Short mmCIF file of C-alpha atoms in Angstrom, two decimals:
data_model
loop_
_atom_site.label_atom_id
_atom_site.label_comp_id
_atom_site.label_asym_id
_atom_site.label_seq_id
_atom_site.Cartn_x
_atom_site.Cartn_y
_atom_site.Cartn_z
CA MET C 213 6.10 -49.59 19.30
CA VAL C 214 9.42 -51.31 18.54
CA VAL C 215 10.89 -49.84 21.73
CA GLY C 216 8.07 -51.42 23.77
CA LYS C 217 8.83 -54.88 22.43
CA LYS C 218 12.49 -54.60 23.37
CA PHE C 219 12.42 -52.85 26.74
CA GLY C 220 8.88 -53.46 27.97
CA VAL C 221 6.39 -50.89 29.14
CA GLY C 222 8.69 -49.52 31.84
CA GLY C 223 11.39 -49.02 29.25
CA ILE C 224 9.07 -46.77 27.27
CA PHE C 225 8.53 -44.44 30.23
CA PHE C 226 12.25 -44.51 31.00
CA LEU C 227 13.22 -43.39 27.50
CA ARG C 228 10.39 -40.84 27.42
CA ASP C 229 11.78 -39.11 30.52
CA PHE C 230 15.22 -38.61 28.96
CA PHE C 231 14.29 -38.28 25.29
CA PRO C 232 10.90 -36.53 25.09
CA PRO C 233 9.24 -37.12 21.71
CA PRO C 234 8.93 -34.19 19.29
CA CYS C 235 5.65 -32.26 19.22
CA PRO C 236 3.23 -33.27 16.49
CA PHE C 237 2.43 -30.68 13.85
CA ARG C 238 -0.72 -28.59 14.20
CA GLY C 239 -3.62 -30.54 12.82
CA SER C 240 -2.06 -33.92 13.62
CA VAL C 241 -4.53 -36.63 14.56
CA VAL C 242 -2.06 -38.33 16.91
CA GLN C 243 -3.63 -38.48 20.39
CA SER C 244 -1.92 -40.30 23.28
CA ASP C 245 -0.62 -39.87 26.80
CA PHE C 246 2.87 -39.41 25.36
CA PHE C 247 1.89 -36.28 23.36
CA PRO C 248 -0.26 -34.18 25.70
CA PRO C 249 -1.41 -30.96 24.03
CA PRO C 250 -0.23 -28.24 24.21
CA CYS C 251 3.53 -28.84 24.08
CA PRO C 252 5.21 -26.43 26.50
CA PHE C 253 8.74 -26.87 25.11
CA ARG C 254 7.90 -25.83 21.49
CA GLU C 255 6.47 -22.28 21.61
CA THR C 256 5.71 -20.14 18.58
CA PHE C 257 4.84 -16.51 17.96
CA THR C 258 3.57 -14.40 15.09
CA MET C 259 4.83 -11.07 13.78
CA GLU C 260 1.88 -9.29 15.39
CA GLU C 261 2.71 -10.82 18.77
CA ALA C 262 6.37 -9.87 18.37
CA VAL C 263 5.59 -6.25 17.51
CA GLU C 264 3.19 -6.02 20.46
CA ALA C 265 5.75 -7.55 22.84
CA ILE C 266 8.54 -5.22 21.71
CA GLY C 267 6.28 -2.17 22.04
CA PHE C 268 6.85 1.47 21.13
CA GLY C 269 10.22 2.89 22.07
CA ARG C 270 13.45 4.46 20.92
CA PHE C 271 13.46 2.67 17.58
CA GLN C 272 9.99 3.93 16.63
CA TRP C 273 10.96 7.47 17.63
CA LYS C 274 13.97 7.37 15.29
CA LEU C 275 11.84 5.89 12.52
CA SER C 276 9.28 8.65 13.09
CA MET C 277 11.95 11.28 12.53
CA LEU C 278 13.23 9.73 9.31
CA THR C 279 9.84 9.01 7.73
CA GLY C 280 8.72 12.44 8.96
CA VAL C 281 11.48 14.05 6.92
CA ALA C 282 10.07 12.31 3.83
CA TRP C 283 6.64 13.76 4.71
CA MET C 284 8.14 17.25 5.09
CA ALA C 285 9.69 16.98 1.64
CA ASP C 286 6.36 15.93 0.12
CA ALA C 287 4.51 18.78 1.84
CA MET C 288 7.04 21.39 0.73
CA GLU C 289 6.90 20.30 -2.88
CA MET C 290 3.09 20.47 -2.78
CA MET C 291 2.95 23.84 -1.02
CA LEU C 292 5.48 25.13 -3.50
CA LEU C 293 2.91 24.87 -6.28
CA SER C 294 0.57 27.50 -4.83
CA ILE C 295 3.45 29.88 -4.03
CA ALA C 296 5.58 29.75 -7.18
CA THR C 297 2.82 29.75 -9.80
CA PRO C 298 1.68 33.39 -9.23
CA GLN C 299 5.22 34.61 -9.94
CA LEU C 300 5.58 32.32 -12.96
CA ARG C 301 2.28 33.69 -14.27
CA CYS C 302 3.69 37.21 -14.20
CA GLU C 303 7.26 36.45 -15.26
CA TRP C 304 6.35 34.31 -18.26
CA ARG C 305 2.97 35.99 -18.99
CA LEU C 306 1.06 32.73 -18.68
CA SER C 307 -2.65 32.24 -19.14
CA SER C 308 -4.74 30.58 -16.44
CA TRP C 309 -4.70 27.31 -18.37
CA LYS C 310 -0.90 27.24 -18.53
CA VAL C 311 -0.63 28.05 -14.83
CA ALA C 312 -3.01 25.21 -14.04
CA PHE C 313 -0.91 22.83 -16.14
CA ILE C 314 2.18 23.53 -14.00
CA THR C 315 0.27 22.23 -11.00
CA ALA C 316 -1.52 19.46 -12.88
CA ILE C 317 1.65 18.02 -14.43
CA VAL C 318 3.09 17.29 -10.98
CA PHE C 319 -0.01 15.37 -10.02
CA PHE C 320 0.03 13.59 -13.37
CA GLY C 321 3.50 12.26 -12.58
CA MET C 322 2.32 11.16 -9.15
CA MET C 323 -0.78 9.50 -10.59
CA VAL C 324 1.26 7.50 -13.11
CA SER C 325 3.86 6.35 -10.58
CA SER C 326 1.88 5.70 -7.38
CA SER C 327 0.78 2.18 -8.32
CA LEU C 328 4.23 1.43 -9.75
CA TRP C 329 5.95 2.38 -6.49
CA GLY C 330 3.38 0.33 -4.59
CA ASN C 331 4.16 -2.69 -6.75
CA ILE C 332 7.90 -2.23 -6.19
CA SER C 333 7.34 -1.92 -2.44
CA ASP C 334 5.30 -5.13 -2.23
CA LYS C 335 7.69 -7.11 -4.45
CA TYR C 336 11.15 -5.85 -3.54
CA GLY C 337 10.78 -4.17 -0.17
CA ARG C 338 9.60 -0.96 1.49
CA LYS C 339 13.14 0.30 2.13
CA VAL C 340 14.25 -0.04 -1.49
CA CYS C 341 11.14 1.72 -2.76
CA LEU C 342 11.34 4.65 -0.35
CA ILE C 343 15.04 5.33 -0.92
CA LEU C 344 14.68 5.17 -4.71
CA CYS C 345 11.71 7.53 -4.88
CA MET C 346 13.24 10.09 -2.50
CA LEU C 347 16.58 10.18 -4.36
CA TRP C 348 14.68 10.50 -7.66
CA THR C 349 12.71 13.46 -6.28
CA LEU C 350 15.87 15.13 -4.97
CA HIS C 351 17.60 14.84 -8.34
CA TYR C 352 14.81 16.30 -10.45
CA GLY C 353 13.80 18.80 -7.76
CA LEU C 354 17.23 20.40 -8.01
CA LEU C 355 17.20 20.28 -11.81
CA SER C 356 13.82 22.02 -11.97
CA ALA C 357 15.39 25.06 -10.29
CA PHE C 358 17.38 25.58 -13.51
CA ALA C 359 14.39 25.38 -15.88
CA PRO C 360 14.90 28.13 -18.50
CA VAL C 361 11.47 28.11 -20.17
CA TYR C 362 7.89 26.99 -19.59
CA SER C 363 8.24 23.65 -21.42
CA TRP C 364 11.21 22.64 -19.29
CA ILE C 365 9.44 23.42 -16.04
CA LEU C 366 6.60 21.14 -17.16
CA VAL C 367 8.92 18.22 -17.95
CA LEU C 368 11.03 18.52 -14.80
CA ARG C 369 8.12 19.04 -12.42
CA CYS C 370 6.42 16.01 -13.96
CA LEU C 371 9.51 13.96 -13.10
CA VAL C 372 9.45 15.40 -9.57
CA GLY C 373 5.84 14.25 -9.31
CA PHE C 374 6.85 10.80 -10.53
CA GLY C 375 9.20 10.50 -7.56
CA LEU C 376 6.74 11.92 -5.07
CA GLY C 377 4.27 9.19 -6.05
CA GLY C 378 6.30 6.84 -3.82
CA ALA C 379 6.29 9.08 -0.74
CA PRO C 380 3.16 7.42 0.79
CA GLN C 381 5.16 4.19 1.05
CA SER C 382 6.86 5.74 4.08
CA VAL C 383 3.54 5.17 5.85
CA THR C 384 3.57 1.52 4.78
CA LEU C 385 7.00 1.01 6.33
CA TYR C 386 6.15 3.01 9.45
CA THR C 387 2.84 1.22 10.05
CA GLU C 388 4.41 -2.23 9.98
CA PHE C 389 6.65 -1.44 12.97
CA LEU C 390 3.87 0.00 15.18
CA PRO C 391 2.01 -1.88 17.96
CA MET C 392 -1.77 -1.79 17.81
CA LYS C 393 -2.43 0.64 20.67
CA SER C 394 -0.13 3.36 19.33
CA ARG C 395 -0.70 2.81 15.59
CA GLY C 396 -3.49 5.30 14.99
CA ILE C 397 -2.01 8.06 17.15
CA SER C 398 1.49 7.59 15.72
CA ILE C 399 0.41 7.83 12.08
CA ILE C 400 -1.71 10.89 12.84
CA LEU C 401 1.25 12.52 14.59
CA LEU C 402 3.30 11.79 11.50
CA GLY C 403 1.05 14.39 9.89
CA VAL C 404 2.73 16.97 12.13
CA PHE C 405 5.76 16.69 9.85
CA TRP C 406 3.53 17.42 6.86
CA ALA C 407 2.24 20.53 8.63
CA LEU C 408 5.76 21.58 9.58
CA GLY C 409 6.85 21.17 5.97
CA ALA C 410 3.97 23.32 4.72
CA VAL C 411 4.67 26.05 7.31
CA PHE C 412 8.40 25.95 6.60
CA GLU C 413 7.73 26.36 2.87
CA VAL C 414 5.67 29.52 3.49
CA LEU C 415 8.33 30.98 5.81
CA LEU C 416 11.03 30.10 3.28
CA ALA C 417 9.03 31.80 0.52
CA MET C 418 8.63 34.96 2.61
CA VAL C 419 12.43 35.26 2.76
CA VAL C 420 13.49 33.88 -0.62
CA MET C 421 10.84 35.03 -3.11
CA PRO C 422 11.15 38.83 -2.72
CA THR C 423 14.95 38.73 -3.03
CA LEU C 424 16.17 35.63 -4.88
CA GLY C 425 13.08 34.50 -6.81
CA TRP C 426 11.33 31.23 -7.54
CA LYS C 427 14.39 29.32 -8.78
CA TRP C 428 16.12 29.58 -5.42
CA LEU C 429 12.90 28.62 -3.69
CA LEU C 430 12.75 25.41 -5.73
CA ALA C 431 16.37 24.64 -4.82
CA PHE C 432 15.98 25.32 -1.09
CA SER C 433 12.78 23.26 -0.99
CA THR C 434 14.86 20.09 -1.49
CA LEU C 435 16.61 20.47 1.90
CA PRO C 436 14.52 17.74 3.64
CA LEU C 437 15.37 15.37 0.79
CA VAL C 438 19.08 16.04 1.36
CA VAL C 439 18.64 15.19 5.05
CA PHE C 440 16.81 11.96 4.13
CA ALA C 441 19.51 10.96 1.63
CA ALA C 442 22.19 11.43 4.31
CA SER C 443 20.26 9.33 6.86
CA CYS C 444 18.61 6.59 4.80
CA CYS C 445 21.43 4.07 5.37
CA TRP C 446 19.98 3.49 8.87
CA LEU C 447 16.50 2.72 7.52
CA PRO C 448 15.57 -0.95 8.19
CA GLU C 449 13.52 -3.24 6.00
CA SER C 450 10.08 -4.18 7.26
CA ALA C 451 10.21 -7.41 9.27
CA ARG C 452 6.63 -8.16 8.17
CA PHE C 453 7.74 -7.99 4.54
CA ASP C 454 10.71 -10.30 5.20
CA VAL C 455 8.43 -12.87 6.86
CA LEU C 456 5.99 -12.76 3.96
CA ARG C 457 8.90 -13.29 1.58
CA GLY C 458 10.09 -16.32 3.55
CA ARG C 459 13.16 -14.70 5.13
CA GLU C 460 12.37 -15.53 8.76
CA ASP C 461 16.00 -15.31 9.92
CA LYS C 462 16.39 -11.76 8.62
CA ALA C 463 13.05 -10.73 10.11
CA LEU C 464 14.07 -12.20 13.47
CA ASP C 465 17.36 -10.28 13.38
CA THR C 466 15.43 -7.07 12.74
CA LEU C 467 13.08 -7.79 15.63
CA LYS C 468 16.02 -8.46 17.97
CA TYR C 469 17.65 -5.20 16.90
CA ILE C 470 14.43 -3.26 17.58
CA ALA C 471 13.95 -5.00 20.93
CA ALA C 472 17.51 -4.10 21.98
CA ALA C 473 16.93 -0.46 21.00
CA ASN C 474 13.67 -0.37 22.97
CA GLY C 475 15.03 -2.20 26.01
CA SER C 476 12.57 -5.07 25.58
CA SER C 477 12.77 -8.64 24.30
CA VAL C 478 11.46 -10.80 21.47
CA PRO C 479 9.03 -13.60 22.47
CA THR C 480 10.66 -17.00 22.90
CA GLY C 481 10.09 -19.78 20.42
CA ARG C 482 9.89 -20.00 16.65
CA LEU C 483 8.62 -17.19 14.42
CA ILE C 484 5.67 -18.38 12.36
CA ALA C 485 6.16 -17.52 8.69
CA ASN C 486 3.00 -16.87 6.70
CA THR C 487 4.60 -16.61 3.26
CA GLN C 488 2.97 -15.47 0.02
CA THR C 489 4.92 -15.57 -3.23
CA GLU C 490 2.50 -13.46 -5.27
CA ARG C 491 2.55 -9.92 -3.88
CA GLY C 492 1.73 -6.46 -5.11
CA ARG C 493 -0.94 -7.52 -7.63
CA ILE C 494 -3.73 -5.02 -8.26
CA ARG C 495 -6.18 -7.85 -8.96
CA ASP C 496 -5.78 -9.02 -5.36
CA LEU C 497 -7.48 -5.78 -4.31
CA PHE C 498 -10.62 -6.96 -6.09
CA ILE C 499 -11.10 -10.38 -4.55
CA PRO C 500 -14.59 -10.64 -2.94
CA GLU C 501 -13.25 -9.81 0.54
CA TYR C 502 -11.77 -6.49 -0.61
CA ARG C 503 -13.64 -5.34 -3.72
CA LYS C 504 -16.08 -2.96 -2.00
CA THR C 505 -13.43 -1.68 0.41
CA THR C 506 -11.00 -0.94 -2.42
CA LEU C 507 -13.51 1.07 -4.44
CA LEU C 508 -14.66 3.09 -1.43
CA VAL C 509 -11.09 3.77 -0.31
CA TRP C 510 -10.33 5.09 -3.81
CA VAL C 511 -13.32 7.44 -3.61
CA ILE C 512 -12.18 8.71 -0.20
CA TRP C 513 -8.62 9.37 -1.37
CA PHE C 514 -9.92 11.13 -4.50
CA CYS C 515 -12.21 13.41 -2.48
CA ASN C 516 -9.50 14.18 0.08
CA ALA C 517 -6.92 15.25 -2.49
CA PHE C 518 -9.41 17.08 -4.71
CA SER C 519 -10.64 19.13 -1.73
CA TYR C 520 -7.32 19.64 0.05
CA TYR C 521 -5.29 20.83 -2.93
CA GLY C 522 -8.28 22.75 -4.24
CA LEU C 523 -8.40 24.69 -0.98
CA VAL C 524 -4.62 25.29 -1.05
CA LEU C 525 -4.80 26.70 -4.58
CA LEU C 526 -7.96 28.67 -3.90
CA THR C 527 -6.32 30.32 -0.90
CA THR C 528 -3.68 32.13 -2.95
CA GLU C 529 -6.11 32.88 -5.77
CA LEU C 530 -8.70 34.40 -3.43
CA PHE C 531 -6.09 36.36 -1.50
CA GLN C 532 -4.79 37.79 -4.77
CA ALA C 533 -8.34 38.76 -5.73
CA GLY C 534 -8.61 40.86 -2.60
CA SER C 535 -11.70 39.16 -1.18
CA ALA C 536 -13.54 35.92 -1.44
CA CYS C 537 -16.32 37.35 -3.54
CA SER C 538 -16.12 40.78 -5.12
CA ALA C 539 -19.61 41.95 -5.96
CA THR C 540 -20.30 43.22 -9.42
CA ASP C 541 -22.25 46.34 -10.33
CA ASN C 542 -25.47 44.36 -10.59
CA SER C 543 -26.20 42.90 -7.15
CA ASN C 544 -28.37 40.17 -8.71
CA MET C 545 -25.47 38.79 -10.69
CA GLU C 546 -23.09 36.19 -9.39
CA PRO C 547 -19.82 37.57 -7.93
CA GLN C 548 -16.66 37.36 -9.97
CA CYS C 549 -13.02 37.15 -8.92
CA SER C 550 -10.56 39.31 -10.82
CA LEU C 551 -7.36 37.27 -11.13
CA GLU C 552 -4.90 39.54 -12.88
CA CYS C 553 -1.13 39.31 -12.76
CA ASN C 554 -0.23 40.18 -9.17
CA TYR C 555 2.78 39.12 -7.15
CA LEU C 556 2.12 37.77 -3.68
CA THR C 557 2.68 40.50 -1.07
CA PHE C 558 3.95 40.14 2.48
CA HIS C 559 0.35 40.38 3.69
CA ASP C 560 -0.59 37.50 1.36
CA TYR C 561 2.20 35.37 2.81
CA VAL C 562 1.01 36.11 6.36
CA ASP C 563 -2.54 35.09 5.45
CA LEU C 564 -1.20 31.97 3.75
CA LEU C 565 0.81 31.17 6.87
CA TRP C 566 -2.26 31.49 9.09
CA THR C 567 -4.31 29.14 6.93
CA THR C 568 -1.38 26.69 6.78
CA LEU C 569 -1.21 26.62 10.57
CA ALA C 570 -4.70 25.10 10.44
CA GLU C 571 -2.96 21.76 9.82
CA PHE C 572 -2.10 21.55 13.53
CA PRO C 573 -5.59 21.89 15.08
CA GLY C 574 -6.84 19.52 12.40
CA ILE C 575 -4.33 16.91 13.56
CA LEU C 576 -5.17 17.49 17.24
CA GLY C 577 -8.89 17.13 16.59
CA THR C 578 -8.30 13.91 14.70
CA LEU C 579 -6.17 12.55 17.55
CA TRP C 580 -9.10 13.03 19.89
CA MET C 581 -11.59 11.31 17.56
CA ILE C 582 -9.78 8.45 15.88
CA ASP C 583 -9.73 5.91 18.72
CA ARG C 584 -12.89 7.13 20.44
CA ILE C 585 -15.35 6.94 17.56
CA GLY C 586 -13.37 4.89 15.03
CA ARG C 587 -11.77 5.50 11.65
CA LYS C 588 -14.94 5.50 9.53
CA LYS C 589 -16.89 8.05 11.57
CA SER C 590 -13.82 10.27 11.95
CA MET C 591 -13.41 10.54 8.18
CA ALA C 592 -17.12 11.19 7.69
CA ILE C 593 -17.18 13.98 10.29
CA CYS C 594 -14.11 15.68 8.76
CA PHE C 595 -15.67 15.61 5.28
CA LEU C 596 -18.98 16.94 6.56
CA LEU C 597 -17.44 19.79 8.57
CA PHE C 598 -15.25 20.78 5.62
CA SER C 599 -18.28 21.02 3.34
CA VAL C 600 -20.14 23.20 5.87
CA TYR C 601 -17.31 25.68 6.39
CA PHE C 602 -16.21 25.68 2.76
CA ALA C 603 -19.74 26.49 1.60
CA THR C 604 -19.81 29.61 3.82
CA VAL C 605 -16.48 31.07 2.66
CA CYS C 606 -18.24 33.78 0.65
CA LEU C 607 -20.45 34.80 3.57
CA THR C 608 -17.94 35.47 6.32
CA VAL C 609 -14.29 36.30 7.07
CA LEU C 610 -12.21 34.57 4.42
CA THR C 611 -9.09 33.74 6.46
CA VAL C 612 -11.00 32.35 9.45
CA PHE C 613 -13.21 29.98 7.51
CA ILE C 614 -10.43 28.80 5.20
CA PHE C 615 -8.46 28.07 8.39
CA ILE C 616 -11.27 25.91 9.81
CA ALA C 617 -11.99 24.18 6.49
CA ARG C 618 -8.32 23.30 6.04
CA ALA C 619 -8.14 21.89 9.57
CA CYS C 620 -11.08 19.61 8.78
CA ILE C 621 -9.81 18.27 5.46
CA THR C 622 -6.32 17.77 6.90
CA GLY C 623 -7.77 15.64 9.69
CA GLY C 624 -9.82 13.58 7.26
CA TRP C 625 -6.84 12.82 5.07
CA GLN C 626 -4.73 11.79 8.05
CA VAL C 627 -7.39 9.26 9.06
CA ALA C 628 -7.33 7.86 5.51
CA TYR C 629 -3.59 7.31 5.92
CA VAL C 630 -4.31 5.36 9.11
CA TYR C 631 -7.21 3.32 7.73
CA THR C 632 -5.71 2.23 4.40
CA PRO C 633 -2.62 0.35 5.67
CA GLU C 634 -4.73 -1.21 8.42
CA VAL C 635 -7.43 -2.59 6.15
CA PHE C 636 -5.14 -4.28 3.57
CA PRO C 637 -2.82 -7.24 4.40
CA THR C 638 0.97 -7.05 4.12
CA ALA C 639 0.90 -8.82 0.74
CA THR C 640 -1.11 -5.95 -0.82
CA ARG C 641 -0.64 -3.13 1.70
CA ALA C 642 1.77 -1.10 -0.41
CA ILE C 643 -0.21 -1.55 -3.63
CA GLY C 644 -3.36 -0.63 -1.69
CA ILE C 645 -1.79 2.64 -0.54
CA GLY C 646 -0.23 3.14 -3.97
CA THR C 647 -3.49 2.81 -5.88
CA GLY C 648 -5.28 4.95 -3.30
CA SER C 649 -2.60 7.58 -3.69
CA GLY C 650 -2.96 7.27 -7.47
CA MET C 651 -6.67 8.04 -7.21
CA ALA C 652 -5.81 10.98 -4.97
CA ARG C 653 -3.56 12.32 -7.70
CA VAL C 654 -6.41 12.05 -10.19
CA GLY C 655 -8.35 14.38 -7.90
CA ALA C 656 -5.34 16.65 -7.50
CA LEU C 657 -4.84 16.63 -11.28
CA ILE C 658 -8.39 17.88 -11.88
CA THR C 659 -8.57 20.42 -9.06
CA PRO C 660 -6.31 23.14 -10.61
CA PHE C 661 -8.79 23.54 -13.46
CA ILE C 662 -11.53 24.11 -10.91
CA ALA C 663 -9.61 26.27 -8.45
CA GLN C 664 -7.61 28.29 -10.98
CA VAL C 665 -9.73 28.26 -14.16
CA LEU C 666 -13.40 27.77 -13.25
CA LEU C 667 -13.02 30.24 -10.37
CA LYS C 668 -12.42 32.97 -12.93
CA SER C 669 -15.88 32.40 -14.36
CA SER C 670 -17.97 31.49 -11.34
CA VAL C 671 -17.21 31.52 -7.62
CA TYR C 672 -20.49 29.85 -6.65
CA LEU C 673 -20.09 27.03 -9.18
CA THR C 674 -16.53 26.42 -7.97
CA LEU C 675 -17.62 26.17 -4.35
CA SER C 676 -20.53 23.89 -5.32
CA VAL C 677 -18.19 21.39 -6.98
CA TYR C 678 -16.11 21.03 -3.82
CA LEU C 679 -19.22 20.84 -1.65
CA ILE C 680 -20.65 17.92 -3.67
CA CYS C 681 -17.28 16.14 -3.64
CA CYS C 682 -17.03 16.28 0.16
CA LEU C 683 -20.59 15.06 0.65
CA LEU C 684 -19.67 12.09 -1.56
CA GLY C 685 -16.64 11.46 0.65
CA THR C 686 -18.87 11.55 3.73
CA VAL C 687 -21.15 8.83 2.35
CA ALA C 688 -18.20 6.68 1.20
CA SER C 689 -16.66 6.81 4.69
CA LEU C 690 -19.86 5.73 6.43
CA VAL C 691 -20.55 2.74 4.16
CA LEU C 692 -17.06 1.21 4.42
CA PRO C 693 -17.63 -2.47 5.27
CA MET C 694 -14.83 -2.76 7.83
CA GLU C 695 -13.81 -0.76 10.92
CA THR C 696 -10.09 -1.22 11.69
CA THR C 697 -9.93 0.28 15.19
CA GLY C 698 -8.40 -2.32 17.52
CA ARG C 699 -7.81 -4.76 14.66
CA SER C 700 -4.44 -6.47 14.15
CA LEU C 701 -2.59 -6.13 10.85
CA GLN C 702 -3.13 -9.10 8.53
CA GLU C 703 -0.13 -10.65 6.79
CA SER C 704 -1.66 -12.32 3.73
CA THR C 705 -4.99 -12.59 1.96
CA GLN C 706 -5.34 -16.09 3.39
CA SER C 707 -4.81 -14.86 6.96
CA THR C 708 -7.46 -12.22 6.36
CA MET C 709 -10.03 -14.85 5.41
CA GLU C 710 -9.05 -16.92 8.46
CA GLN C 711 -9.46 -13.83 10.64
CA LYS C 712 -12.97 -13.29 9.28
CA ASN C 713 -13.85 -16.90 10.07
CA MET C 714 -12.66 -16.36 13.63
CA GLU C 715 -14.81 -13.24 14.02
CA ARG C 716 -17.81 -15.37 14.96
CA PRO C 717 -19.24 -16.15 18.41
CA HIS C 718 -16.37 -17.34 20.62
CA GLY C 719 -14.02 -16.65 17.70
CA SER C 720 -11.54 -14.82 19.90
CA GLU C 721 -11.33 -17.82 22.25
CA THR C 722 -10.71 -20.10 19.29
CA ALA C 723 -7.96 -17.86 18.03
CA LYS C 724 -6.40 -17.73 21.47
CA SER C 725 -6.42 -21.48 21.95
CA SER C 726 -5.03 -22.14 18.48
CA SER C 727 -2.13 -19.76 19.04
CA ASN C 728 -1.06 -21.83 22.08
CA THR C 729 -0.92 -25.13 20.21
CA CYS C 730 2.22 -26.53 18.71
CA PRO C 731 3.27 -25.51 15.17
#
């Protein structure tokens, strides 16, 4: 009050009109007529508010294309396993166990690297992680086309799998640029690129395999990776990651660039930075707020991959056998599948193409469900329908029911890709997806020995294993503690706990009023 002593009370009001005092910090106990809350000339906004204000536009469409190419590459490398292994079985006279190891070694590489790529993404950035893993996959994907013997194909395909373990981080990057209303639909539509990659791989095999052989197929399957490598210089870093790392200026520049591309504007005021120095730690997934969610998400990813890749491998094996269940001489005995050395025929490729096209109706069905009934129920329904149709494969037309079963499991996995980045905060989002993907690779690592080895001994036992797995996935989806439909992305573990405190009666009003106060 030194000014008051010198100029009098009128002098205070005179100076206040020309030199308005700065706003007090949030939580300040200063209350007077000179500092009326809220302060209209010091606005702030959060990353979530900025992303919502900018909206979905040209930038997100370009990002969809680029991350979609990464998805196509992943799908082609996975579909390649079920197409190339029958020819390798015949050319190198491999037993069923050795054929299964070719598939399993890829998933082993993915299992080992998924958490590592997630840690890199949370610590050093989504862009760095995605570019490194895609270039790694391109390098060893091309080298594997020159594998001279069985041992070399194992080593090189394992290294390809190591690179593919980082492919799910494209979803992490993509999710963090999406507004809430379009997030679920956009990530599901990203699955269209996966379906296109799988279909393109079958069409490519129909042309290449009968004439040039499996080595050329492996080489041509890297084409999407070449496209990604040529375009990755445009890929931006996640603004959410930059804010969490304390680089508000860089995040704001990214937001302004996106707003200019979309023909919109960034909110006025100062960007609130919710920094967190410790990121990408697996132990943060097991704090009390996330422990149950983490374990259930792992179960869901395991069941999805185990069932999906099991069905993909079973498709070629059953088509080669001539029918789903060939009855033996004694009608009371369990049916057996004769899996001798047979090259895939043109008819086999057509059947494989039809079942691969099931990815598209699966995606469309999921689009209809995901925002209407929520993420949890959508996953549960997909698991349950898959188990019903998969259990009746031996009783009806093979191609039709494999088609429906694949549509169901595809939809369920796409919902898991939506739910996982939504449920974890930015500080652990990549490691959450990475560990989930790692558990998926455990399932994919086991499934060749069921689909390609156990099938030789017992069709009914093989189908029973997948049926039990999907019922487990159904239960895990229903008991998830959190529904993420309509929920904003959290930035840090601290913001998540604050969000839970606000989710009480009148919590939304409290949150709204606090966001309008001064920083």
